[in-house]
C-alpha atoms as one frame of an Amber mdcrd trajectory, in Angstrom:
protein
  92.151  38.884  41.857  90.863  36.391  40.248  88.819  38.153  37.446  85.202
  36.230  35.818  87.613  35.888  33.052  89.779  33.400  34.667  87.502  31.685
  36.947  85.573  31.312  32.986  89.140  28.905  32.025  89.313  27.253  35.631
  87.526  24.216  35.419  86.247  21.521  37.985  85.903  17.895  36.853  82.904
  16.989  36.655  82.938  12.820  37.503  79.295  11.509  37.705  78.595   7.870
  39.220  76.501   5.775  37.297  74.441   3.747  38.460  73.924   0.280  36.827
  70.801  -1.265  38.269  68.455  -2.947  35.758  69.636  -6.309  36.328  65.785
  -8.887  36.425  67.548 -11.154  39.752  66.292 -14.567  37.625  68.350 -16.476
  39.816  66.539 -14.369  42.670  62.708 -15.943  41.343  62.604 -12.170  39.427
  62.515 -10.215  41.581  64.413  -6.601  40.402  67.558  -6.058  42.058  67.186
  -2.628  42.537  64.374  -2.821  45.386  65.696  -5.183  47.186  65.909  -4.436
  51.206  68.977  -3.897  52.555  69.494  -1.093  55.348  65.748  -0.302  55.945
  65.909   1.061  52.003  65.303  -0.072  48.294  69.418  -1.224  47.170  69.115
   1.317  44.583  68.158   3.652  47.040  71.306   2.791  49.258  73.306   2.634
  46.439  72.984   6.081  45.067  73.809   7.803  48.809  76.939   5.713  48.573
  77.764   7.413  45.232  76.679  10.661  46.913  78.630  10.374  50.398  81.677
   9.695  48.332  81.394  12.876  46.383  79.269  12.633  43.500  76.376  15.451
  43.302  75.657  14.254  39.267  74.036  10.782  39.843  72.316   8.650  36.585
  70.372   5.332  37.504  69.878   2.879  34.508  67.321   0.789  35.362  65.279
  -1.883  33.095  63.830  -4.674  34.995  60.445  -2.915  36.319  62.295   0.049
  35.878  57.904   1.903  36.780  57.822   0.334  39.725  61.344   1.335  40.732
  60.695   4.495  40.275  57.537   4.753  42.325  59.174   3.012  45.292  62.694
   4.313  45.745  62.761   8.039  46.548  66.239   8.704  43.818  65.478  12.496
  43.929  67.980  14.881  42.049  69.158  11.332  39.650  68.434  11.068  36.496
  66.689   8.445  35.336  68.213   6.276  32.443  65.535   2.888  30.176  66.602
   1.151  29.113  64.536  -1.878  27.261  67.513  -3.827  26.140  68.622  -4.555
  29.798  67.934  -8.141  29.136  70.454  -8.274  27.515  72.505  -8.375  29.449
  74.516  -5.600  31.766  76.658  -3.883  28.093  72.988  -2.883  26.510  72.818
  -0.397  30.318  76.484   0.749  30.377  76.067   1.910  26.400  72.550   3.632
  28.242  74.244   5.366  30.695  77.591   6.288  29.777  74.334   8.178  26.172
  73.155   9.694  29.083  76.102  10.960  30.991  77.580  12.311  27.759  73.897
  14.629  26.414  74.308  15.922  30.342  74.272  19.247  29.748  76.317  19.979
  32.719  79.461  18.768  30.878  80.850  14.721  33.010  84.130  14.630  32.640
  83.650  11.126  34.190  81.709   7.500  34.805  82.099   6.365  38.315  80.578
   3.036  37.310  78.869   1.534  40.553  76.985  -2.638  40.130  73.336  -1.747
  42.470  73.755  -5.695  43.977  77.112  -5.285  45.556  76.663  -3.279  48.995
  79.575  -5.297  50.718  81.534  -1.603  48.900  80.445   1.710  50.189  80.595
   5.117  50.374  84.638   5.090  50.994  85.671   2.531  48.453  84.338   4.472
  45.731  85.937   7.756  46.880  89.498   6.426  46.978  88.820   5.771  42.687
  86.571   9.041  42.309  90.377  10.512  43.637  91.465   8.829  40.831  90.506
  11.032  38.225  93.576  12.925  36.608  92.088  13.753  33.105  89.300  13.112
  30.122  91.348   9.685  29.812  91.191   8.094  33.283  90.445   4.729  34.238
  91.208   3.300  37.583  89.091   0.074  38.876  88.936  -0.863  42.833  91.014
  -3.912  43.624  90.240  -6.512  45.957  93.580  -8.852  47.200  95.478  -8.373
  43.795  91.672  -8.678  41.422  89.108  -5.531  40.105  86.137  -4.869  40.617
  83.976  -2.666  40.903  83.978   0.642  41.225  85.212   1.844  38.587  86.112
   5.188  36.826  86.072   6.660  33.335  86.991   9.371  31.529  85.024  10.284
  28.879  88.335   9.583  26.420  87.245   6.364  26.940  83.866   6.612  26.568
  83.035   6.265  22.745  85.537   2.941  22.945  84.015   1.595  25.934  80.561
   1.121  23.893  81.430  -0.381  21.338  82.689  -3.753  23.136  79.844  -3.619
  25.912  78.231  -6.902  24.291  76.244  -9.412  26.579  77.139  -8.835  30.127
  80.875  -8.636  30.002  79.891  -4.857  30.262  83.358  -2.704  29.864  85.171
  -5.953  30.692  87.056  -6.625  26.633  87.241  -2.826  27.169  89.604  -2.520
  30.419  91.564  -6.210  29.216  92.621  -4.838  26.014  94.027  -1.025  28.186
  95.059  -3.183  30.733  98.584  -0.815  31.202  96.679   2.514  31.570  94.498
   0.616  34.721  95.269   3.042  37.804  94.775  -0.101  40.623  93.301   1.090
  43.921  92.944  -0.950  46.463  89.833  -1.357  48.463  90.493  -4.713  50.215
  90.420  -3.181  53.415  87.050  -0.431  53.289  84.866  -2.781  51.443  83.748
  -6.457  50.378  82.417  -6.846  46.647  80.470  -9.630  46.783  77.459  -9.615
  44.666  73.464 -10.750  45.557  73.100 -12.330  43.007  70.657 -15.801  44.476
  69.104 -16.952  47.273  72.271 -17.772  49.158  73.467 -14.166  48.352  70.563
 -12.546  50.621  72.714 -13.385  53.458  75.049  -9.826  53.338  71.502  -7.950
  52.484  70.890  -6.202  56.576
């Protein structure tokens, strides 16, 4: 029989979703990407739904451009909303803000599953595959598409400080991942997702 004492030593790993949704859509006429409409909802809502469907009960969302408008228009119940006032510096600042927020979460997060708001071609199945690659707080995993690394990526908490230290400009975790290439578990998602970005007016054709 399992006692209360035994249960205190059983730890179910907590893999939290970290959605980077701070971009200002510079090449989209300054329209915040979080509020672009996809399948009848703002992209930020759609992406949170993808993370939840993939099994992430805890979701932190980094907002930046037009953060107050996003808060007003998007329904994000239960999410931890993180405002990054330095969003214009690039993705690196948003990644740092998100990892800081996860580190402070009292629920004790073991890994971050990072998704970008402007990649709606990546759905719950791909995210769930990468989430399943978690082994320990030292885990590093990334989706791959035809052999190329992409999102989502999974960062065990043991890597967060190192990632934050190298996350500058628009490089995000790129430099850290390059330095730890041999430690990354690739997760092929080519058959279930398309990793296109919504960056330009032409890309808006991908939205439904």
